[in-house]
Each structure stands twice: as structure tokens, then as C-alpha cells.
Amino acid sequence: MRLGVIDVGSNTVHLLVLDAHPGAHPWPVTSMKWTLRLAEQIGPGGTLTAAGADALVDAVREAHAESERIGADDLLAFATSAVREATNSATVLDRVRAEAGVDLQVLTGVDEARLTFFAVRRWFGWSAGTLLVLDIGGGSLEVACGIDESPDVALSVPLGAGRLTREWLSADPPSAAELAGLTEHVGGLLDDVLAELGSVRPDRAVATSKTFRSLARLAGAAPSGAGIRVPRSLTRTGLHQVLGFVRRIPSAGLAELDGVSAARAHQLLAGGVVAEQALSRLELAAVDLCPWALREGVILRRLDWLRGT
């Protein structure tokens, strides 16, 4: 079958259309993105602004039309933290349904953590043992850990790169005081994560998301052009060195670095603080990067359902 997926994240709306067959690797047919930065379009009282809602409706409408043009037999559409946490989310979802013809399903933070973990497990297989998975999004950090396809622990913490940039970093580059305040805030919320994980020690620690990929590229990991099957990792030492110079560079300068997209450059430092604090507090010397994450988890679950498994 030809499956279309519309992923409404905190930074982008992403359309992925792929061909899927039982027991086979899902092969992408087309991929399109619209950069909306919804996490930064939250107005007073926690509402998604009119401009943000308009942009979302337009992007989903275009994605829907493209999926139909390319012949998708089925369409999955889901939204994450930016839409989930907006106080006017019900109104926005009604607009998307009425004006774009798409019924957006809103995932909980725990849903995100579990589905991302599922995708990572499928990528690395059973030989990876107990997995610990970290995913930094625009609005939240997802953490999951376990030995099966479904994690024993799945958490979502409001430590997304876009959210933290909006709430904590006003200067570009930020002042030492702003960074100190952000670091303390991140560390405090991660203490709760440590308490939930308890004494679990993973056999393999894995990171997903654009934030981790950009940080790893700056630390010397292979570029995206090398392909998704090239092993990539990010060490705590390498991350610390990257943050040492990233914190002094304006976002316009960061956008010129290989591996950093212009749309996310201003969020990179906040995401880097979360990554470093997570590796430090979880006592991880390094994390392996996985090219599969939430979107692939949704796809794989759908394929399993279609096969009746």
C-alpha cells in the first residue's frame, strides 16, 4: 500500500509518503516540509496565535493535497506538544478538520516516548539489550527505557529546544546569566527523570531528533549525505566542546555551519544544554544516533496493525 503521514511537530509540518509491504522495509516515495515553529507561536494565555493557526491549516491542506496527488491509499496525521498544549487546541483542530479535510490525532507525551522507543528498538534490534532513548523536540524531551518493544518507563518533560529558547534565552547569543538560569532549570526537571528511571542501567543509550543530529555533526559525526546506515554517535566530551563555541556564536552564524539548519539554528544552544545535562545526569559517556524516531514508530505500528500483529 502507499501510506501518507502528516507529522505536525513543534517546528515543522512534515509529509512523508511511502510504499509499504508486509514484512518489508517501508520505502519513502516523497517528503515535504513546512517550517512553522508552532512552539514559538504560543501567545498570551497559552493560545496558538491566529497566524500560527492559519499557517497550520494551510500547511496541512497542502500536505493533504500532495498525498492525494501522489496516490496515498491511507493517511495518518498526528500532532505533538505545540498543538497538544495550546489552550485553544480544540478550536484549531476543528479548523484543520473543516478547512484542510484532515483529522489530526493529538499524541500525548507518553505516546511520543513509547512510539519513538518502538522505532529505535526496531532499528537496532534485540541485540541492543536494554535501551535508553532520548528525543529532544521543539516542545518537550521524551525519555524511554526498557528491554522489550514497549518501554518499561516512558516520560515526557517540558524541555523542548523551542520552548526553552522562547522562555529563557532573550539575547543572541545569550548572556552567561541566562545560560546559568536555563541550565539550573533543566537540571531540576531532569532530577525527576532520574527518580523515575531508578537504578536502571541501559546496555545501549540512543538519541534521536534533529537537535542531536546537528550537535553530533558539529562534534565530527558523518554528514547526512553519507546515508542513514552510517554509524553516528555523540560523546559527552564532544558535546561539551561543541557547546563551548556554540554559546558564543549568534544564531545567524550557527546557521552557516554544516549540519545546522537555518530554521533551527536559534534553538541549537538550548537543545545542547538539554543534551549535555541529560548525558551528565544519566552518567552516559556517549549516545548512538538513530535515524528512526516518532514518525517511523507511528508508521511501523500502523503496518503491524494492518498485518493483524
Short mmCIF file of C-alpha atoms in Angstrom, two decimals, residues 5 9 66 71 105 108 159 176 187 217 229-230 232 236:
data_model
loop_
_atom_site.label_atom_id
_atom_site.label_comp_id
_atom_site.label_asym_id
_atom_site.label_seq_id
_atom_site.Cartn_x
_atom_site.Cartn_y
_atom_site.Cartn_z
CA VAL A 5 1.92 10.51 7.08
CA GLY A 9 5.61 18.91 15.23
CA GLU A 66 0.02 16.35 -2.18
CA GLY A 71 -1.86 8.37 -4.70
CA GLN A 105 -4.80 12.91 16.19
CA THR A 108 0.31 12.50 24.47
CA LEU A 159 12.36 20.59 27.92
CA ALA A 176 26.12 33.91 30.94
CA GLY A 187 18.83 20.07 35.74
CA ARG A 217 27.61 16.69 13.19
CA ARG A 229 23.13 3.50 7.80
CA VAL A 230 26.47 5.06 8.68
CA ARG A 232 26.96 8.01 14.30
CA ARG A 236 29.70 13.84 26.35
#
